[in-house]
mmCIF file of C-alpha atoms in Angstrom:
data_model
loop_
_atom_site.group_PDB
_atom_site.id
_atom_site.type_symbol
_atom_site.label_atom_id
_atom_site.label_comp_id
_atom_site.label_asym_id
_atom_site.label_seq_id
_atom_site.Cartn_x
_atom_site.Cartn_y
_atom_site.Cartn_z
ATOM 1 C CA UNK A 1 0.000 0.000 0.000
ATOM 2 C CA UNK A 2 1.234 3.244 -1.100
ATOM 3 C CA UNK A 3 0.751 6.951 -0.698
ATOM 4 C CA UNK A 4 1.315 9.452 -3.573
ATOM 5 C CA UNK A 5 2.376 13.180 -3.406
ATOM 6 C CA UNK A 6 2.258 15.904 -5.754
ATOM 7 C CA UNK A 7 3.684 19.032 -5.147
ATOM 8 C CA UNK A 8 3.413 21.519 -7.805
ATOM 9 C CA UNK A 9 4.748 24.701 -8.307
ATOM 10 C CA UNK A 10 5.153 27.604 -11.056
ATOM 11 C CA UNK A 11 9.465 26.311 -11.761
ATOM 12 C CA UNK A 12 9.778 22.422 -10.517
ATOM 13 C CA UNK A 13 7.394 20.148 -9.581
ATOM 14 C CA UNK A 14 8.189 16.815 -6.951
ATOM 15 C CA UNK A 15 6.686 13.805 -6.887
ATOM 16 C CA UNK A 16 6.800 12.030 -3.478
ATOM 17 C CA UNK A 17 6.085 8.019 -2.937
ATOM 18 C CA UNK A 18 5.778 6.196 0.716
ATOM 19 C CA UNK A 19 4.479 3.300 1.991
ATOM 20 C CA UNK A 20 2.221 2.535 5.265
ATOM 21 C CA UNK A 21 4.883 3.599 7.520
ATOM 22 C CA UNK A 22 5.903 6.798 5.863
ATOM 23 C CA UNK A 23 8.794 5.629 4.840
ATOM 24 C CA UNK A 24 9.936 7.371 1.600
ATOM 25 C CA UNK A 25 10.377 5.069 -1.198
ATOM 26 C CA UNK A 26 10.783 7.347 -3.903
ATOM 27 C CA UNK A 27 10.659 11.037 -5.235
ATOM 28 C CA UNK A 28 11.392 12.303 -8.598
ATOM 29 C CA UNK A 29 11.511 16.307 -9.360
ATOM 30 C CA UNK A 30 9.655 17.574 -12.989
ATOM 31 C CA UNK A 31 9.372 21.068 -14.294
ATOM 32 C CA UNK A 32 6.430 23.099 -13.614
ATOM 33 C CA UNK A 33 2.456 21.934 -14.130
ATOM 34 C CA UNK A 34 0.727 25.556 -13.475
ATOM 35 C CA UNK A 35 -1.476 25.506 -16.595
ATOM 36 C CA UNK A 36 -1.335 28.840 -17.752
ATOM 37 C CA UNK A 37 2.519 28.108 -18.416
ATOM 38 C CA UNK A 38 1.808 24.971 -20.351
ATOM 39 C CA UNK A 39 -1.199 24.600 -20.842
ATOM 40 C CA UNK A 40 -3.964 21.340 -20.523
ATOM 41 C CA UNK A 41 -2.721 18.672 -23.075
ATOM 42 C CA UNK A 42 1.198 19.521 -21.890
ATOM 43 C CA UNK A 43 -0.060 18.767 -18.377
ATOM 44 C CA UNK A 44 -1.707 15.499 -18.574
ATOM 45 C CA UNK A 45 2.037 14.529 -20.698
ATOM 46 C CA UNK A 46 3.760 15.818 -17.911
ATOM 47 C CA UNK A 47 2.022 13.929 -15.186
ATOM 48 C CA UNK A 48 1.501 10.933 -16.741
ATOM 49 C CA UNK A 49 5.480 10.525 -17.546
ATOM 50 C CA UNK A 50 6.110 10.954 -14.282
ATOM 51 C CA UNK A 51 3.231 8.863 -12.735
ATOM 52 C CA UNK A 52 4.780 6.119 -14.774
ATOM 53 C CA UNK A 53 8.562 7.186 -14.229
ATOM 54 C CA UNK A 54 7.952 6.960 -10.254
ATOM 55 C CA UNK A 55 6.192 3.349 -10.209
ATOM 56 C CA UNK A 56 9.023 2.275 -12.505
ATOM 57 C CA UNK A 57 11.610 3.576 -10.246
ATOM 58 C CA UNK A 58 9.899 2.061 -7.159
ATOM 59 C CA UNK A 59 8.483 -1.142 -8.737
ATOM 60 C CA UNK A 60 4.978 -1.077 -8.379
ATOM 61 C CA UNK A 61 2.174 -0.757 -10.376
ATOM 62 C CA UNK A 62 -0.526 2.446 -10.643
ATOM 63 C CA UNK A 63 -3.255 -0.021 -8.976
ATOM 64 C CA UNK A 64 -0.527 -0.351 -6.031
ATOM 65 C CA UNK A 65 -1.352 3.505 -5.100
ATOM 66 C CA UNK A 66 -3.851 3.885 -2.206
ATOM 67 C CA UNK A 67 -4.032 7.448 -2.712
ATOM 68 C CA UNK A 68 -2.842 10.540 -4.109
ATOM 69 C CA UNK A 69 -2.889 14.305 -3.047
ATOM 70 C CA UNK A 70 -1.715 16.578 -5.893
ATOM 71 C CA UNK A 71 -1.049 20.849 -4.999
ATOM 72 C CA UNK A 72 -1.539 21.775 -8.513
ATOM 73 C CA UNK A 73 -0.852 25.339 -8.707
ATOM 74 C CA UNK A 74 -3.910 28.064 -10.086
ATOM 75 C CA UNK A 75 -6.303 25.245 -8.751
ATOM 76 C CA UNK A 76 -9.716 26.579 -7.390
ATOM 77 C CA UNK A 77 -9.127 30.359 -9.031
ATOM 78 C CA UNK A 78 -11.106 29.940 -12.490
ATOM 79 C CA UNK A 79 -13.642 27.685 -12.859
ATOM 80 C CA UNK A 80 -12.263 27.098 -16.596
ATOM 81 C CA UNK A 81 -8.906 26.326 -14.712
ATOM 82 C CA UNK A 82 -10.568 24.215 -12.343
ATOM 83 C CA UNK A 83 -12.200 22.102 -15.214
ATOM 84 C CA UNK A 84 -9.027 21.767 -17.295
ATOM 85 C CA UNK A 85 -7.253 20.686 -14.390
ATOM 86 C CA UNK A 86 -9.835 18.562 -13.520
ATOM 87 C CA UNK A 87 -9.953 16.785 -16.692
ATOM 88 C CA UNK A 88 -6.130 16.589 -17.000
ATOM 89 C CA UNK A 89 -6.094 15.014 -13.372
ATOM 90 C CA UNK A 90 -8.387 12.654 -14.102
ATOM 91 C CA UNK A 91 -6.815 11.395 -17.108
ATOM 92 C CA UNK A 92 -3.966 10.172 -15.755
ATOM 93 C CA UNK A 93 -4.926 9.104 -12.123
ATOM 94 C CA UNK A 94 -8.286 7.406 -13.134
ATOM 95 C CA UNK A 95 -8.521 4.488 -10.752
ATOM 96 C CA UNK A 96 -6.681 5.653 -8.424
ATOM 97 C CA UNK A 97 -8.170 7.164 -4.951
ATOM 98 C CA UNK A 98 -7.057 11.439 -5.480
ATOM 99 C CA UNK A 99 -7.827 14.374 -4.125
ATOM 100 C CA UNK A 100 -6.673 17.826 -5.788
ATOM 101 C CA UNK A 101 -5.905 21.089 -3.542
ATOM 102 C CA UNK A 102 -4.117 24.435 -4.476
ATOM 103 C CA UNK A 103 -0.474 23.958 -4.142
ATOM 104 C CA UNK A 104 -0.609 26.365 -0.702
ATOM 105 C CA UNK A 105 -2.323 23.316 0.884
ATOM 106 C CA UNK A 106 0.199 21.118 0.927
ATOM 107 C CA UNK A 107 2.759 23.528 2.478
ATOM 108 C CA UNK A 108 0.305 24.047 5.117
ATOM 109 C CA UNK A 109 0.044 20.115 5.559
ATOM 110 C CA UNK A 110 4.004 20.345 5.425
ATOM 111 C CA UNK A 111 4.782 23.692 7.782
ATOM 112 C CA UNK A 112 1.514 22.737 10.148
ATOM 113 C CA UNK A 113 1.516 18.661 10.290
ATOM 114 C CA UNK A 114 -2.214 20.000 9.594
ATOM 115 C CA UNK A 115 -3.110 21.715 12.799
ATOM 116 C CA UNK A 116 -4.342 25.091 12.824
ATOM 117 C CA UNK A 117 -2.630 27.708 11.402
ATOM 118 C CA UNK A 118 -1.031 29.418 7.912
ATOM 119 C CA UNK A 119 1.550 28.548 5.776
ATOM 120 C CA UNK A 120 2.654 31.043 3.486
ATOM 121 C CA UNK A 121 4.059 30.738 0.023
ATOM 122 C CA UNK A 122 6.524 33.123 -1.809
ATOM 123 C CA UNK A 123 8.233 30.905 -4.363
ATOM 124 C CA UNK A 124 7.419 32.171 -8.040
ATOM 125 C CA UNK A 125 4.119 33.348 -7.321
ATOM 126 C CA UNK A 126 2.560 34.004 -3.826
ATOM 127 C CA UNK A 127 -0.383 32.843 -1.773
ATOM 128 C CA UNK A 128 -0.819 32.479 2.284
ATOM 129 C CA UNK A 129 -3.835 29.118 3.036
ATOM 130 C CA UNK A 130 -5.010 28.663 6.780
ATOM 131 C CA UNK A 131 -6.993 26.145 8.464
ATOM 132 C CA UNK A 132 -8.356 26.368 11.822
ATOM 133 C CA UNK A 133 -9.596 23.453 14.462
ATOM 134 C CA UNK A 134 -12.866 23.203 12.680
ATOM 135 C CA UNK A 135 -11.533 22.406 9.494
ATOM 136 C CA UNK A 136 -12.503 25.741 7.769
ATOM 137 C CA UNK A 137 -10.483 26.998 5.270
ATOM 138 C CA UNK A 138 -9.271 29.954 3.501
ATOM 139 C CA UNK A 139 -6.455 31.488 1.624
ATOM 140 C CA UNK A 140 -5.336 34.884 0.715
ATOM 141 C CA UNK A 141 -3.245 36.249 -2.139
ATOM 142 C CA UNK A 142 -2.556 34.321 -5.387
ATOM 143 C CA UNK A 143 -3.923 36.166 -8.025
ATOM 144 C CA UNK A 144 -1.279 35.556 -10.554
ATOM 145 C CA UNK A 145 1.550 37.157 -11.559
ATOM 146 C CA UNK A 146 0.816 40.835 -12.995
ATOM 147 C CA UNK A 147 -2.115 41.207 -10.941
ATOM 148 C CA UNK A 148 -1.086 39.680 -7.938
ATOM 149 C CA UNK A 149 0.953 37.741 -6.170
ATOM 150 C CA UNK A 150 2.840 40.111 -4.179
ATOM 151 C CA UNK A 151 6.021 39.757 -2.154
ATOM 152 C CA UNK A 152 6.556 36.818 -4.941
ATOM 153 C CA UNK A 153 10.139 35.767 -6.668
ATOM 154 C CA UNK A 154 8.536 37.247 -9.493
ATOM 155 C CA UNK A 155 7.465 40.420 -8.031
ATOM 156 C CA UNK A 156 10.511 40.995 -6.476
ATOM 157 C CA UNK A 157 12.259 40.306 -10.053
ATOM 158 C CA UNK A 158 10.172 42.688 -11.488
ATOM 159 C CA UNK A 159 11.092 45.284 -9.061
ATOM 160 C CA UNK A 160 14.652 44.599 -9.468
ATOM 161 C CA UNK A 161 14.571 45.154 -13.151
ATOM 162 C CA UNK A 162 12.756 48.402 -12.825
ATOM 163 C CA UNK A 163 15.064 49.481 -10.310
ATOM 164 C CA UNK A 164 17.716 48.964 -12.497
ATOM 165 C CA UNK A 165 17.015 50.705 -15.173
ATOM 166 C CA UNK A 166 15.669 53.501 -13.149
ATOM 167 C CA UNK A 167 19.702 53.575 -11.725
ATOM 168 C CA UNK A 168 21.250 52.956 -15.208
ATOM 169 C CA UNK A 169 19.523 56.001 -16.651
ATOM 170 C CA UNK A 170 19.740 58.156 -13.759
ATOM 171 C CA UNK A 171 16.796 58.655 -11.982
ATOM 172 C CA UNK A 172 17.601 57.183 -8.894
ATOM 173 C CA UNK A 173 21.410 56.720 -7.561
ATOM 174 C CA UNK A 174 23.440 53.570 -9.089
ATOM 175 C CA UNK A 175 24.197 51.595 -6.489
ATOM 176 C CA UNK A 176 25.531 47.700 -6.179
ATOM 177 C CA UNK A 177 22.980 46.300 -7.440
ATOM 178 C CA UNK A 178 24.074 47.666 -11.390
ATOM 179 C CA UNK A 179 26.852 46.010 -10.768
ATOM 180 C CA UNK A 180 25.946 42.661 -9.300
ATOM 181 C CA UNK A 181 23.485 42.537 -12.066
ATOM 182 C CA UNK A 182 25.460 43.158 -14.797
ATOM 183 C CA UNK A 183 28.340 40.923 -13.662
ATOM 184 C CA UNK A 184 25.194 38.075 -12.942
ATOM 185 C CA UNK A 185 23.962 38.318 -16.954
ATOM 186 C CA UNK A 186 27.578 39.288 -18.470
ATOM 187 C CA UNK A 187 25.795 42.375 -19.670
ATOM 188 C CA UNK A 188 28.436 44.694 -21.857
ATOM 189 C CA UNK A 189 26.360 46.910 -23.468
ATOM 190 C CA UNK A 190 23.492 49.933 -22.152
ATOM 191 C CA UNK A 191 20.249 48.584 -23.359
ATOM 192 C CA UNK A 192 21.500 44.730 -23.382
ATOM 193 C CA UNK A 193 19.004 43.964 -20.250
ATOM 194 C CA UNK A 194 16.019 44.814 -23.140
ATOM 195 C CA UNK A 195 17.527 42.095 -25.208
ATOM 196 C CA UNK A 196 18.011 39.649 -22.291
ATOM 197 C CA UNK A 197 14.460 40.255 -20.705
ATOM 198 C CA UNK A 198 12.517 40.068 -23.943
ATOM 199 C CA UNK A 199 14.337 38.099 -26.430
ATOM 200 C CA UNK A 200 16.356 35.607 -24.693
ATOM 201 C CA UNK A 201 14.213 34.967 -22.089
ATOM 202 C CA UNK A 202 10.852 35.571 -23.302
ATOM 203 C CA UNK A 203 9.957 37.646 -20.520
ATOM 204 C CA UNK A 204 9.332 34.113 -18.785
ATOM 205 C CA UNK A 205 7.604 34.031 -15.628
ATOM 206 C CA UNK A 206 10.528 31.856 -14.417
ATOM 207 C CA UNK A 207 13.295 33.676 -15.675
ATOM 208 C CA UNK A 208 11.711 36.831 -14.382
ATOM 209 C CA UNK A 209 11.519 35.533 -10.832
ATOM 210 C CA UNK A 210 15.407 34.183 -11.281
ATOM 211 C CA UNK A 211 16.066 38.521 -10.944
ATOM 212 C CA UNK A 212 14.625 37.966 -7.114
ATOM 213 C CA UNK A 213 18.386 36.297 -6.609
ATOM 214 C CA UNK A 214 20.055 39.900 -7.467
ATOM 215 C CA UNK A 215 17.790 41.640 -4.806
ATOM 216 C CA UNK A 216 19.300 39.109 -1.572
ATOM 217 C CA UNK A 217 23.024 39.822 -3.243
ATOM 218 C CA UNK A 218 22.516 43.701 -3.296
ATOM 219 C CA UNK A 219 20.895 43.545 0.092
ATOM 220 C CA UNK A 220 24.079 41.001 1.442
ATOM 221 C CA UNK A 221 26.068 43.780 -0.046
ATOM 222 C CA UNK A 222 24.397 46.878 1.612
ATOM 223 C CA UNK A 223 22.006 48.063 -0.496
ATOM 224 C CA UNK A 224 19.294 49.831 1.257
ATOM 225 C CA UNK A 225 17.435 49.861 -1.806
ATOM 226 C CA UNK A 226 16.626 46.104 -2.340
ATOM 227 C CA UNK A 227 16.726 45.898 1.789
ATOM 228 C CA UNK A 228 13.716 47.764 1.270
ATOM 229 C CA UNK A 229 12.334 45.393 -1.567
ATOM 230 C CA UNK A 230 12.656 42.785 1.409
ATOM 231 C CA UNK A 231 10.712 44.759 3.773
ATOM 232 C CA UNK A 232 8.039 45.708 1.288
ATOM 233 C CA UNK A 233 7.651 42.059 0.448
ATOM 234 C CA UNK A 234 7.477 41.417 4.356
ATOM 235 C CA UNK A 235 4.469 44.160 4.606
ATOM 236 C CA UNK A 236 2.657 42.730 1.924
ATOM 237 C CA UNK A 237 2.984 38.609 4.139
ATOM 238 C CA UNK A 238 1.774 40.409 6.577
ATOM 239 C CA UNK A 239 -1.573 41.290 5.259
ATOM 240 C CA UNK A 240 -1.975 37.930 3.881
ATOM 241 C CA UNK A 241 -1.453 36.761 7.929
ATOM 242 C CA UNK A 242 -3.751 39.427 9.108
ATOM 243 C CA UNK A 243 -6.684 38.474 6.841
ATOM 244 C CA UNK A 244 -6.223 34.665 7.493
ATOM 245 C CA UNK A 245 -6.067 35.017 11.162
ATOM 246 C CA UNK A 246 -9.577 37.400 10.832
ATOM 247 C CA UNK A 247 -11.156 35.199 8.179
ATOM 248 C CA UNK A 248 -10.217 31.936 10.574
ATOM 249 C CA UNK A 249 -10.342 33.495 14.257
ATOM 250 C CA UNK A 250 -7.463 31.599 14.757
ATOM 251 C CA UNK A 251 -6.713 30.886 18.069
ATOM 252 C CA UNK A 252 -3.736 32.886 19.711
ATOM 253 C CA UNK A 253 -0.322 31.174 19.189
ATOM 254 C CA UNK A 254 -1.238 30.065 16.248
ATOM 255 C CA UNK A 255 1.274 28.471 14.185
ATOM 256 C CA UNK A 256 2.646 30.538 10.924
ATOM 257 C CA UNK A 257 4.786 28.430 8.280
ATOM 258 C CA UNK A 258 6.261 29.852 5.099
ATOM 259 C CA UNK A 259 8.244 28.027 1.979
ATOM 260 C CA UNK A 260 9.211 28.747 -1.284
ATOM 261 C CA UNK A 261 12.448 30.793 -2.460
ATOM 262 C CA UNK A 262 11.873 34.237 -1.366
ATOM 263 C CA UNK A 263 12.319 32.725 2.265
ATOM 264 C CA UNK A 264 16.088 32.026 1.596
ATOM 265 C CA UNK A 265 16.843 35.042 1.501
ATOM 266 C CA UNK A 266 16.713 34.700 5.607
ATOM 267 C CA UNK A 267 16.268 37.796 7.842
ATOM 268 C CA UNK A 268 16.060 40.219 5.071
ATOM 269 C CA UNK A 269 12.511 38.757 5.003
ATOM 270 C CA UNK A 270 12.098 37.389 7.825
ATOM 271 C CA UNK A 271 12.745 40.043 10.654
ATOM 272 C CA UNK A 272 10.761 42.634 9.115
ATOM 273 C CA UNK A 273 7.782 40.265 9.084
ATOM 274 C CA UNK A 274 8.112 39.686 12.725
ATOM 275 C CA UNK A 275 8.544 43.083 13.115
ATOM 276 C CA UNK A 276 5.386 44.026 11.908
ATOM 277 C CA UNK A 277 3.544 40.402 13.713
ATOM 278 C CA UNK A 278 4.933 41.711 16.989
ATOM 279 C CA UNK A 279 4.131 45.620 16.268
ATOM 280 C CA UNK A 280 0.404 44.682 15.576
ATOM 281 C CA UNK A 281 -0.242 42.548 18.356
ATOM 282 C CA UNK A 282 -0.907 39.390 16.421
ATOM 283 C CA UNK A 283 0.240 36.174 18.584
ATOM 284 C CA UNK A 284 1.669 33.459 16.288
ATOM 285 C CA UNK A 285 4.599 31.285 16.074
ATOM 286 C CA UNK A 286 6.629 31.812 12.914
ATOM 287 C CA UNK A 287 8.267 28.545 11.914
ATOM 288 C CA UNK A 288 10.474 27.151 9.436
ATOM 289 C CA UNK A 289 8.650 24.253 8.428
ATOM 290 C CA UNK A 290 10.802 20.923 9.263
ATOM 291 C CA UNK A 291 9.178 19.229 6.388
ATOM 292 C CA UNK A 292 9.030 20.158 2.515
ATOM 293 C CA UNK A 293 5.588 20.870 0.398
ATOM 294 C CA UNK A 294 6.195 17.344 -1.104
ATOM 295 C CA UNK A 295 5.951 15.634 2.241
ATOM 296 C CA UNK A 296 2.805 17.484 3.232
ATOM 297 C CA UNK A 297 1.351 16.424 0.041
ATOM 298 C CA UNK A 298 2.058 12.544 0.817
ATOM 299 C CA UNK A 299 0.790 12.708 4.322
ATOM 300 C CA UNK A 300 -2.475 14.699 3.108
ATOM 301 C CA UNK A 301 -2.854 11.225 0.920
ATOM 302 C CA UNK A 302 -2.073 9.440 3.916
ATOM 303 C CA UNK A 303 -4.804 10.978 5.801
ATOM 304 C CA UNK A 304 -7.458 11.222 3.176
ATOM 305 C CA UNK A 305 -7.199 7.192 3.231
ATOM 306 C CA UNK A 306 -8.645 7.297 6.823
ATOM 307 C CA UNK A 307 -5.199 7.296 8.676
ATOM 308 C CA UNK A 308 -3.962 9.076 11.345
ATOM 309 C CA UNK A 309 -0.476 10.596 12.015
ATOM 310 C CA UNK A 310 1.753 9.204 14.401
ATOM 311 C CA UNK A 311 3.732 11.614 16.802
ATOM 312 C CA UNK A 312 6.589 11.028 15.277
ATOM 313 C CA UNK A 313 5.523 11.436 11.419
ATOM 314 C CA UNK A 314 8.445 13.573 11.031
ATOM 315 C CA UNK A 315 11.314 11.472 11.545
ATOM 316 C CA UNK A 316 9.026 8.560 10.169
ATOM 317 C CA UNK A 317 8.771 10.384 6.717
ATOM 318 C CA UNK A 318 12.032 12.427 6.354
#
C-alpha cells in the first residue's frame, strides 16, 4: 500500500512516494504543471510521464497507489482552470483514490503537520492558506503574476529590473545592485538587459523571478534599496497573515509556516515580518517548516485514506 504526493509549483514540480509507515520510497523532481505556463494537453504529458517514471523507479504498479494528493498550482481560481485541471487530473490518475488542492495546501500540511494555522508561500508566485480546528479553510493572495501575487520571486524580479534601469539612466542613484546585475547576466552593453528580458528569455515568468536572486546579493552587499524590496515584500505577508487570522479566528499562538524561495533570503525577510507580527499585536509562532511541500502532500494522501499521524511522522517520513 502506497501513498502518492504531488507538489506543484510555477518552476519544478516533486513527486513524493511512501508506503504505510511513511517511509519514503521514492521522489522524482519535474518542471512546472501551473497551466497557464503549459497549458492542458502539456499537463496530462507531464504527469503521466512521471506517474509512470515513479512506479518504474519504485516497482509497483498504478493499482498499487492507495491514494494521491496533488497541490496543482492556479487550482480553485477559475472555474475554466478548475475544469481543465480537472480533466487533466483525471486522465492520468483514473482508478486511483485522489484528491486535488491548491499547491498552498500542501505547504500548510508540510509547515503545520495539519493543525491550525497558515503557511505562506513566496516561491514564483505568492499565496498564504489557513486552516483552523474546525476544518474551515481559507487562503489569501494568489492572483497571478501581474495582478497579484505580491512579495513573490517574481514580483521581487520585477522590481529589481525596474530598479535597475531607473539607476542605469539616472533617476535614482546607481548603487551595487548595477553592478551585481550586470556581472550576474555578463551584460556589456546599455540597453543589453532589453535584449536579455525580452528576447532571450521571453519575458518568462521563471526567468523573471530568477532577478529575485540579485535583490538578496545587493541587500548582502548593503544596499538599502533592495533591503527595502525585502521589507516591502514582508508588509505585503503580513496582510496575507492578518486576513487569514480574521477570516479563521485563529486561536492565539497560532502556528505561521512559510516556503518557497523568497524565504532564503533569511532575515532580510524574515525580521521585518516579525517586526510588523509583533508591532500589531498578532500572537503566532513563525516557523520554518521541518518538512518540505512534497511531504505534506504525501501525508495529506495518507490521511485522506482514513489514517492518522503518528507523533513522530516527522522522523518517520524524512
Amino acid at each position: 500500500m502506497y501513498f502518492l504526493g504531488v507538489d506543484g509549483g510555477g518552476t519544478k514540480t516533486k513527486y513524493l512516494l511512501i508506503d504505510k509507515e511513511l517511509k519514503v520510497i521514492e521522489e522524482i523532481e519535474s518542471g512546472t504543471t501551473h497551466i497557464h505556463q503549459i497549458g492542458k494537453e502539456k499537463l496530462i504529458q507531464v504527469l503521466n510521464e512521471n506517474l509512470q517514471l515513479i512506479c518504474e523507479k519504485s516497482s509497483i504498479n498504478k493499482s498499487e497507489i492507495e491514494y494521491a494528493f496533488l497541490g496543482i498550482p492556479g487550482y480553485g481560481e477559475s472555474k475554466s482552470d478548475i475544469e481543465d485541471i480537472d480533466h487533466s487530473v483525471n486522465e492520468v490518475f483514473n482508478g486511483i483514490n485522489y484528491s486535488i488542492g491548491n499547491d498552498s495546501v500542501v505547504g500548510w500540511a508540510a509547515g503545520t503537520g495539519c493543525r491550525e494555522g497558515v503557511n505562506i508561500v513566496a516561491g514564483t508566485g505568492s499565496i498564504a492558506y489557513g486552516r483552523n480546528k474546525e476544518g474551515n479553510e481559507a487562503r489569501c493572495g494568489g492572483w497571478g503574476p501581474g495582478i497579484g501575487d505580491d512579495a513573490s520571486a517574481y514580483w521581487i524580479g520585477l522590481k529589481v529590473l525596474n530598479e535597475y534601469t531607473k539607476q542605469k539612466d539616472g533617476r535614482r542613484e546607481k548603487t551595487v545592485l548595477v553592478d551585481i546585475l550586470e556581472e550576474k547576466y555578463d551584460i556589456k552593453e546599455y540597453f543589453e538587459i532589453v535584449d536579455i528580458v525580452f528576447n532571450r528569455l521571453k519575458f518568462s515568468r521563471t526567468h523573471i523571478a530568477k532577478f529575485s536572486e540579485i535583490a538578496y546579493l545587493a541587500a548582502a552587499a548593503g544596499c538599502d534599496v533592495c533591503i527595502n524590496i525585502f521589507k516591502e515584500a514582508a508588509k505585503e505577508l503580513f496582510f496575507h497573515i492578518k486576513v487569514l487570522k480574521k477570516e479563521l479566528n485563529l486561536a492565539d499562538g497560532f502556528l505561521v509556516s512559510y516556503s518557497g524561495g523568497v524565504f532564503k533570503s533569511g532575515d532580510f525577510i524574515l525580521n521585518p515580518l516579525k517586526e510588523m507580527l509583533k508591532n500589531n499585536n498578532i500572537d503566532c509562532e513563525l516557523i520554518e517548516p521541518k518538512l518540505k511541500p512534497w511531504h505534506g502532500a504525501a501525508l495529506l494522501a495518507y490521511l485522506l485514506s482514513d489514517n492518522e499521524l503518528p507523533e513522530n511522522y516527522i522522523e518517520l517520513i524524512k
